[in-house]
mmCIF file of C-alpha atoms in Angstrom:
data_model
loop_
_atom_site.group_PDB
_atom_site.id
_atom_site.type_symbol
_atom_site.label_atom_id
_atom_site.label_comp_id
_atom_site.label_asym_id
_atom_site.label_seq_id
_atom_site.Cartn_x
_atom_site.Cartn_y
_atom_site.Cartn_z
ATOM 1 C CA MET I 1 4.473 -107.373 167.867
ATOM 2 C CA ILE I 2 2.663 -104.366 165.686
ATOM 3 C CA PRO I 3 0.322 -105.513 163.012
ATOM 4 C CA LEU I 4 2.070 -105.787 159.123
ATOM 5 C CA HIS I 5 -0.273 -105.085 155.857
ATOM 6 C CA ARG I 6 0.917 -106.522 153.317
ATOM 7 C CA SER I 7 -1.353 -106.346 150.249
ATOM 8 C CA ALA I 8 -2.114 -109.380 148.368
ATOM 9 C CA GLU I 9 1.523 -109.634 145.810
ATOM 10 C CA VAL I 10 3.703 -109.594 148.682
ATOM 11 C CA THR I 11 1.325 -112.334 150.934
ATOM 12 C CA ALA I 12 1.819 -114.424 147.995
ATOM 13 C CA ALA I 13 5.837 -114.173 147.373
ATOM 14 C CA GLN I 14 7.064 -114.622 151.243
ATOM 15 C CA ALA I 15 4.196 -118.096 151.314
ATOM 16 C CA ALA I 16 6.025 -118.824 148.104
ATOM 17 C CA GLY I 17 9.229 -118.159 149.439
ATOM 18 C CA THR I 18 10.032 -116.139 146.342
ATOM 19 C CA PRO I 19 12.177 -112.874 146.440
ATOM 20 C CA VAL I 20 10.983 -109.625 147.700
ATOM 21 C CA VAL I 21 12.716 -106.626 147.653
ATOM 22 C CA ALA I 22 11.663 -103.309 149.562
ATOM 23 C CA LEU I 23 11.178 -99.541 147.965
ATOM 24 C CA GLU I 24 11.131 -96.299 150.155
ATOM 25 C CA SER I 25 8.044 -93.925 149.606
ATOM 26 C CA THR I 26 9.414 -90.565 150.617
ATOM 27 C CA ILE I 27 10.209 -90.553 146.720
ATOM 28 C CA ILE I 28 7.429 -90.178 146.262
ATOM 29 C CA THR I 29 5.868 -87.791 148.803
ATOM 30 C CA HIS I 30 9.012 -85.549 149.398
ATOM 31 C CA GLY I 31 10.451 -86.494 145.540
ATOM 32 C CA MET I 32 8.627 -85.489 142.228
ATOM 33 C CA PRO I 33 5.035 -83.219 141.869
ATOM 34 C CA TYR I 34 1.679 -84.813 141.092
ATOM 35 C CA PRO I 35 1.735 -87.492 138.751
ATOM 36 C CA GLN I 36 5.625 -87.778 138.280
ATOM 37 C CA ASN I 37 5.907 -89.662 141.405
ATOM 38 C CA LEU I 38 2.979 -91.973 140.117
ATOM 39 C CA GLU I 39 4.267 -93.051 136.931
ATOM 40 C CA VAL I 40 8.146 -93.266 139.087
ATOM 41 C CA ALA I 41 7.078 -94.914 141.518
ATOM 42 C CA ARG I 42 4.958 -97.087 139.095
ATOM 43 C CA LEU I 43 8.206 -97.987 136.475
ATOM 44 C CA VAL I 44 10.514 -99.232 139.711
ATOM 45 C CA GLU I 45 7.745 -101.372 140.817
ATOM 46 C CA ALA I 46 7.766 -103.206 137.518
ATOM 47 C CA ASP I 47 12.162 -102.983 136.949
ATOM 48 C CA VAL I 48 11.720 -105.539 140.340
ATOM 49 C CA ARG I 49 9.060 -107.898 138.971
ATOM 50 C CA ALA I 50 10.692 -107.404 135.860
ATOM 51 C CA ALA I 51 14.394 -109.269 137.201
ATOM 52 C CA GLY I 52 12.421 -111.497 138.644
ATOM 53 C CA ALA I 53 11.011 -110.059 142.687
ATOM 54 C CA THR I 54 8.427 -108.300 144.049
ATOM 55 C CA PRO I 55 8.437 -104.998 145.007
ATOM 56 C CA ALA I 56 7.040 -103.501 148.565
ATOM 57 C CA THR I 57 6.646 -100.439 149.268
ATOM 58 C CA ILE I 58 6.010 -98.966 152.557
ATOM 59 C CA ALA I 59 4.514 -95.975 154.263
ATOM 60 C CA VAL I 60 2.035 -95.908 156.908
ATOM 61 C CA ILE I 61 -1.144 -94.754 156.101
ATOM 62 C CA ASP I 62 -4.064 -94.219 158.894
ATOM 63 C CA GLY I 63 -1.213 -95.214 161.680
ATOM 64 C CA ASN I 64 -0.928 -98.625 159.627
ATOM 65 C CA LEU I 65 2.304 -99.961 158.569
ATOM 66 C CA HIS I 66 2.351 -101.044 155.201
ATOM 67 C CA ILE I 67 4.202 -103.248 154.006
ATOM 68 C CA GLY I 68 3.344 -102.467 149.889
ATOM 69 C CA LEU I 69 1.076 -100.592 148.457
ATOM 70 C CA GLU I 70 -2.141 -101.869 146.302
ATOM 71 C CA ASP I 71 -2.204 -99.339 143.400
ATOM 72 C CA ALA I 72 -5.734 -97.413 144.200
ATOM 73 C CA GLN I 73 -2.761 -96.626 147.737
ATOM 74 C CA LEU I 74 -0.419 -95.771 145.772
ATOM 75 C CA VAL I 75 -2.413 -93.644 143.909
ATOM 76 C CA ALA I 76 -3.625 -91.639 146.644
ATOM 77 C CA LEU I 77 -0.284 -91.643 148.804
ATOM 78 C CA ALA I 78 1.076 -89.930 145.918
ATOM 79 C CA GLN I 79 -1.749 -86.980 145.724
ATOM 80 C CA ALA I 80 -1.486 -86.749 149.226
ATOM 81 C CA SER I 81 -0.547 -83.474 150.743
ATOM 82 C CA GLY I 82 1.781 -83.230 154.213
ATOM 83 C CA VAL I 83 2.300 -86.446 154.429
ATOM 84 C CA ALA I 84 4.991 -87.489 157.653
ATOM 85 C CA LYS I 85 8.738 -87.237 156.614
ATOM 86 C CA LEU I 86 9.492 -90.952 158.685
ATOM 87 C CA SER I 87 12.265 -92.026 160.513
ATOM 88 C CA ARG I 88 13.788 -94.309 163.187
ATOM 89 C CA ALA I 89 12.816 -90.723 165.720
ATOM 90 C CA ASP I 90 9.280 -90.768 164.941
ATOM 91 C CA MET I 91 7.791 -93.398 162.825
ATOM 92 C CA ALA I 92 6.544 -94.945 166.341
ATOM 93 C CA ALA I 93 4.203 -91.619 167.141
ATOM 94 C CA CYS I 94 2.735 -91.209 163.512
ATOM 95 C CA ILE I 95 1.682 -95.168 164.187
ATOM 96 C CA ALA I 96 -0.315 -94.635 166.956
ATOM 97 C CA THR I 97 -1.286 -91.631 165.932
ATOM 98 C CA GLY I 98 -3.611 -92.675 163.486
ATOM 99 C CA GLY I 99 -1.490 -90.597 161.049
ATOM 100 C CA THR I 100 -0.003 -90.639 157.366
ATOM 101 C CA GLY I 101 4.181 -91.108 156.597
ATOM 102 C CA ALA I 102 6.560 -91.872 154.215
ATOM 103 C CA THR I 103 9.394 -93.738 154.711
ATOM 104 C CA THR I 104 12.676 -92.480 154.561
ATOM 105 C CA VAL I 105 15.825 -94.921 154.405
ATOM 106 C CA ALA I 106 16.102 -95.606 158.311
ATOM 107 C CA ALA I 107 12.344 -96.224 158.559
ATOM 108 C CA THR I 108 12.362 -98.410 155.168
ATOM 109 C CA MET I 109 14.710 -100.647 157.280
ATOM 110 C CA ILE I 110 12.812 -101.577 159.994
ATOM 111 C CA ALA I 111 9.698 -102.384 159.003
ATOM 112 C CA ALA I 112 11.953 -104.411 156.080
ATOM 113 C CA HIS I 113 13.280 -105.664 159.039
ATOM 114 C CA LEU I 114 10.224 -106.848 161.065
ATOM 115 C CA ALA I 115 8.066 -108.021 157.844
ATOM 116 C CA GLY I 116 11.106 -110.272 156.795
ATOM 117 C CA ILE I 117 12.444 -108.801 153.659
ATOM 118 C CA ALA I 118 16.780 -108.262 153.810
ATOM 119 C CA VAL I 119 16.724 -105.690 150.795
ATOM 120 C CA PHE I 120 15.805 -102.054 150.189
ATOM 121 C CA ALA I 121 16.446 -100.012 146.904
ATOM 122 C CA THR I 122 16.346 -97.176 147.367
ATOM 123 C CA GLY I 123 17.892 -93.413 146.022
ATOM 124 C CA GLY I 124 20.754 -92.869 148.155
ATOM 125 C CA ILE I 125 21.753 -93.217 151.301
ATOM 126 C CA GLY I 126 21.549 -90.143 154.360
ATOM 127 C CA GLY I 127 24.781 -88.928 156.042
ATOM 128 C CA VAL I 128 27.347 -86.114 157.151
ATOM 129 C CA HIS I 129 25.817 -82.951 155.987
ATOM 130 C CA LYS I 130 28.989 -80.689 155.383
ATOM 131 C CA GLY I 131 29.650 -78.240 157.817
ATOM 132 C CA ALA I 132 28.533 -80.642 160.467
ATOM 133 C CA GLU I 133 31.103 -80.931 163.175
ATOM 134 C CA ASP I 134 29.292 -77.329 164.043
ATOM 135 C CA SER I 135 24.980 -78.330 163.691
ATOM 136 C CA PHE I 136 25.704 -81.592 164.312
ATOM 137 C CA ASP I 137 23.753 -82.653 161.441
ATOM 138 C CA ILE I 138 23.732 -87.028 160.820
ATOM 139 C CA SER I 139 21.030 -88.525 158.564
ATOM 140 C CA ALA I 140 19.671 -91.360 161.172
ATOM 141 C CA ASP I 141 20.083 -93.274 158.245
ATOM 142 C CA LEU I 142 23.748 -94.120 159.447
ATOM 143 C CA LEU I 143 22.714 -95.123 162.618
ATOM 144 C CA GLU I 144 20.048 -97.745 160.954
ATOM 145 C CA LEU I 145 22.351 -99.848 159.536
ATOM 146 C CA ALA I 146 24.456 -100.266 161.789
ATOM 147 C CA GLN I 147 21.476 -102.002 163.906
ATOM 148 C CA THR I 148 19.324 -103.326 161.486
ATOM 149 C CA PRO I 149 19.871 -106.093 159.422
ATOM 150 C CA VAL I 150 18.753 -105.176 155.874
ATOM 151 C CA THR I 151 20.833 -104.459 152.855
ATOM 152 C CA VAL I 152 20.718 -101.358 151.430
ATOM 153 C CA VAL I 153 21.393 -100.729 147.955
ATOM 154 C CA ALA I 154 21.782 -97.438 146.561
ATOM 155 C CA ALA I 155 23.786 -95.209 144.311
ATOM 156 C CA GLY I 156 26.336 -94.128 147.237
ATOM 157 C CA ALA I 157 25.661 -91.073 149.512
ATOM 158 C CA LYS I 158 23.430 -87.572 147.983
ATOM 159 C CA ALA I 159 26.174 -85.809 146.103
ATOM 160 C CA ILE I 160 24.866 -82.825 148.140
ATOM 161 C CA LEU I 161 26.143 -84.292 151.663
ATOM 162 C CA ASP I 162 29.936 -84.626 153.597
ATOM 163 C CA VAL I 163 30.472 -88.170 151.317
ATOM 164 C CA PRO I 164 33.808 -88.728 152.956
ATOM 165 C CA LYS I 165 32.736 -87.821 156.584
ATOM 166 C CA THR I 166 29.667 -90.632 155.557
ATOM 167 C CA LEU I 167 32.088 -93.060 155.460
ATOM 168 C CA GLU I 168 34.212 -92.072 158.568
ATOM 169 C CA VAL I 169 30.821 -92.756 160.246
ATOM 170 C CA LEU I 170 29.742 -95.622 158.628
ATOM 171 C CA GLU I 171 33.263 -97.706 159.308
ATOM 172 C CA THR I 172 33.444 -96.547 163.111
ATOM 173 C CA HIS I 173 29.802 -98.009 163.148
ATOM 174 C CA GLY I 174 30.786 -101.272 160.994
ATOM 175 C CA VAL I 175 28.862 -100.783 158.655
ATOM 176 C CA PRO I 176 30.576 -102.901 155.504
ATOM 177 C CA VAL I 177 30.206 -100.817 152.371
ATOM 178 C CA ILE I 178 30.370 -102.261 148.687
ATOM 179 C CA THR I 179 30.172 -101.088 145.685
ATOM 180 C CA TYR I 180 29.711 -102.955 142.697
ATOM 181 C CA ARG I 181 31.711 -104.117 140.130
ATOM 182 C CA GLN I 182 34.162 -100.589 140.566
ATOM 183 C CA ASP I 183 36.724 -99.718 142.795
ATOM 184 C CA SER I 184 35.864 -95.693 142.853
ATOM 185 C CA PHE I 185 32.955 -95.112 145.726
ATOM 186 C CA PRO I 186 29.903 -93.510 143.285
ATOM 187 C CA ALA I 187 28.967 -90.025 143.889
ATOM 188 C CA PHE I 188 25.040 -90.521 143.242
ATOM 189 C CA TRP I 189 24.317 -88.699 140.354
ATOM 190 C CA SER I 190 27.907 -88.792 139.085
ATOM 191 C CA SER I 191 29.291 -92.498 138.998
ATOM 192 C CA THR I 192 32.373 -91.842 140.011
ATOM 193 C CA SER I 193 34.187 -89.579 142.728
ATOM 194 C CA PRO I 194 37.927 -90.016 143.627
ATOM 195 C CA LEU I 195 37.397 -91.900 146.730
ATOM 196 C CA GLN I 196 38.243 -94.962 146.935
ATOM 197 C CA SER I 197 35.327 -98.207 148.017
ATOM 198 C CA PRO I 198 36.260 -99.936 151.660
ATOM 199 C CA LEU I 199 35.169 -102.968 150.055
ATOM 200 C CA ARG I 200 34.365 -104.322 146.382
ATOM 201 C CA MET I 201 32.271 -107.248 144.926
ATOM 202 C CA ASP I 202 31.038 -108.065 141.475
ATOM 203 C CA ASP I 203 28.720 -110.844 141.286
ATOM 204 C CA PRO I 204 24.369 -110.085 143.722
ATOM 205 C CA ALA I 205 25.936 -113.630 144.978
ATOM 206 C CA GLN I 206 29.331 -112.703 146.573
ATOM 207 C CA ILE I 207 26.531 -109.558 147.935
ATOM 208 C CA ALA I 208 23.924 -111.548 148.964
ATOM 209 C CA ALA I 209 26.753 -114.408 150.890
ATOM 210 C CA ALA I 210 28.585 -111.291 152.894
ATOM 211 C CA HIS I 211 24.489 -110.969 154.150
ATOM 212 C CA LYS I 212 24.369 -114.251 155.567
ATOM 213 C CA THR I 213 27.729 -114.426 156.612
ATOM 214 C CA ARG I 214 26.946 -110.741 158.528
ATOM 215 C CA ALA I 215 24.335 -113.076 160.433
ATOM 216 C CA LEU I 216 26.464 -115.880 160.774
ATOM 217 C CA LEU I 217 29.538 -114.391 163.471
ATOM 218 C CA GLY I 218 26.899 -112.950 165.537
ATOM 219 C CA LEU I 219 27.193 -109.094 163.720
ATOM 220 C CA PRO I 220 24.660 -106.672 163.940
ATOM 221 C CA GLY I 221 23.217 -104.072 161.272
ATOM 222 C CA GLY I 222 23.209 -104.551 157.302
ATOM 223 C CA GLN I 223 25.909 -103.368 154.302
ATOM 224 C CA LEU I 224 25.455 -100.539 152.315
ATOM 225 C CA VAL I 225 25.520 -101.841 148.473
ATOM 226 C CA ALA I 226 26.879 -98.677 146.291
ATOM 227 C CA ASN I 227 25.375 -99.159 142.468
ATOM 228 C CA PRO I 228 26.738 -96.764 140.162
ATOM 229 C CA ILE I 229 24.707 -94.780 137.984
ATOM 230 C CA PRO I 230 24.809 -96.294 134.207
ATOM 231 C CA ALA I 231 27.770 -93.768 133.008
ATOM 232 C CA GLN I 232 25.337 -93.333 130.138
ATOM 233 C CA ASP I 233 22.272 -91.640 132.877
ATOM 234 C CA GLU I 234 25.367 -89.411 135.562
ATOM 235 C CA ILE I 235 25.622 -86.192 135.400
ATOM 236 C CA PRO I 236 29.849 -85.836 135.826
ATOM 237 C CA ALA I 237 30.764 -84.439 138.746
ATOM 238 C CA ALA I 238 32.536 -81.698 138.028
ATOM 239 C CA ASP I 239 29.786 -80.225 136.348
ATOM 240 C CA LEU I 240 27.956 -80.376 139.632
ATOM 241 C CA ALA I 241 30.089 -78.844 142.113
ATOM 242 C CA PRO I 242 29.741 -75.640 141.530
ATOM 243 C CA ILE I 243 26.040 -76.124 141.370
ATOM 244 C CA ILE I 244 25.816 -77.827 144.763
ATOM 245 C CA ALA I 245 28.053 -75.029 146.080
ATOM 246 C CA ARG I 246 25.081 -72.356 145.360
ATOM 247 C CA ALA I 247 22.750 -74.673 146.427
ATOM 248 C CA GLN I 248 24.690 -75.159 149.717
ATOM 249 C CA ALA I 249 24.684 -70.998 149.698
ATOM 250 C CA ASP I 250 21.269 -70.476 149.352
ATOM 251 C CA ALA I 251 19.907 -73.015 152.157
ATOM 252 C CA ASP I 252 22.635 -71.714 154.680
ATOM 253 C CA GLN I 253 21.504 -68.070 153.490
ATOM 254 C CA GLN I 254 17.529 -68.310 154.160
ATOM 255 C CA GLY I 255 18.539 -70.668 157.353
ATOM 256 C CA ILE I 256 16.937 -73.933 156.238
ATOM 257 C CA SER I 257 18.593 -76.059 159.050
ATOM 258 C CA GLY I 258 17.172 -80.295 160.197
ATOM 259 C CA LYS I 259 15.135 -82.393 158.060
ATOM 260 C CA ALA I 260 14.239 -79.198 155.820
ATOM 261 C CA VAL I 261 18.026 -79.515 154.110
ATOM 262 C CA THR I 262 17.671 -82.823 152.361
ATOM 263 C CA PRO I 263 14.036 -81.650 150.289
ATOM 264 C CA PHE I 264 15.766 -77.726 149.442
ATOM 265 C CA LEU I 265 19.082 -78.718 148.047
ATOM 266 C CA LEU I 266 17.412 -81.167 145.690
ATOM 267 C CA GLN I 267 14.401 -79.140 145.226
ATOM 268 C CA ARG I 268 17.782 -75.915 144.082
ATOM 269 C CA ILE I 269 19.942 -78.778 142.478
ATOM 270 C CA PHE I 270 16.510 -79.532 140.135
ATOM 271 C CA GLU I 271 16.196 -75.975 139.020
ATOM 272 C CA LEU I 272 19.884 -74.831 139.185
ATOM 273 C CA THR I 273 20.344 -78.420 136.391
ATOM 274 C CA GLU I 274 17.428 -77.238 134.635
ATOM 275 C CA GLY I 275 15.543 -81.080 135.231
ATOM 276 C CA ARG I 276 18.888 -82.899 134.573
ATOM 277 C CA SER I 277 19.000 -84.451 138.483
ATOM 278 C CA LEU I 278 15.771 -85.864 138.631
ATOM 279 C CA THR I 279 16.165 -87.666 134.928
ATOM 280 C CA ALA I 280 19.183 -89.513 136.756
ATOM 281 C CA ASN I 281 17.250 -89.897 139.826
ATOM 282 C CA ILE I 282 14.984 -91.914 138.444
ATOM 283 C CA ALA I 283 17.536 -94.227 136.850
ATOM 284 C CA LEU I 284 19.594 -94.447 139.552
ATOM 285 C CA VAL I 285 16.273 -95.368 141.733
ATOM 286 C CA ARG I 286 15.492 -97.960 138.611
ATOM 287 C CA ASN I 287 19.302 -98.963 137.950
ATOM 288 C CA ASN I 288 19.086 -99.924 142.101
ATOM 289 C CA ALA I 289 16.042 -101.901 142.418
ATOM 290 C CA GLN I 290 17.204 -103.915 139.811
ATOM 291 C CA LEU I 291 20.351 -104.741 141.293
ATOM 292 C CA ALA I 292 18.261 -105.371 144.499
ATOM 293 C CA SER I 293 16.277 -108.128 143.414
ATOM 294 C CA LYS I 294 19.340 -110.190 142.469
ATOM 295 C CA ILE I 295 20.599 -110.114 145.342
ATOM 296 C CA SER I 296 17.135 -110.855 147.020
ATOM 297 C CA ALA I 297 16.764 -113.968 144.561
ATOM 298 C CA ALA I 298 20.544 -115.136 145.696
ATOM 299 C CA LEU I 299 19.872 -115.181 149.033
ATOM 300 C CA LEU I 300 17.179 -117.405 148.832
ATOM 301 C CA PRO I 301 18.340 -121.369 149.851
#
């Protein structure tokens, strides 16, 4: 098995049998500029600790797969340039060639499972992009959820996506989609959408029990927990719809495609909302970290 470089904090938590929550690193390298990215990474880790769990921010640094970062590593990653954005397809190549890469949802799930971590908190998952019937642009996150047994806590799928098609693909691949404490599937920056959630659970212990039961049934894959952004932090969907449409039109006009689509759209929406989208994004990630910590604790024997 590939060597895992656990932080001292993660090593101690796993030895003691206390809850651990995986965190991705693309939000640090591709989500916002320095030093705000470092400040947010530290905030989210602190939220996990405050909720009684240990954070394990995951990244590949100089070919080494790190499960949890020491603060000096977090600082260095936040300031690094040219960091790869890793998913299932290129994670092994980055490690093999001694590269440095930040992990997306899919790559973080793979690493978390290797490290024996069952719960992962992120902002929003990737999914089916608008126009995918022509471009076939579908995130690897969806297939990862279908095969890697990690519970992923997110504020739904990113609102720039074709969310109905994203839910259809998840259903086709047998991925449970559980919305926390409401019937409406959340829309990332907005707490609700017109879409009915496939499942609803109101207690972290129920979500943990569902995770365990899937394993007992011999079912592959994980589950998606859709945790609505707190109402006081949301941007109403009606406000966002024309902004997302304009950002998408700009991407099409400039020929943006593949991995470049999501960062382009998020940056354009940040500009068009005068920063409100990033403020909301930070709030929802912190909220997800807190729920993930409760689920992780409920998974303990």
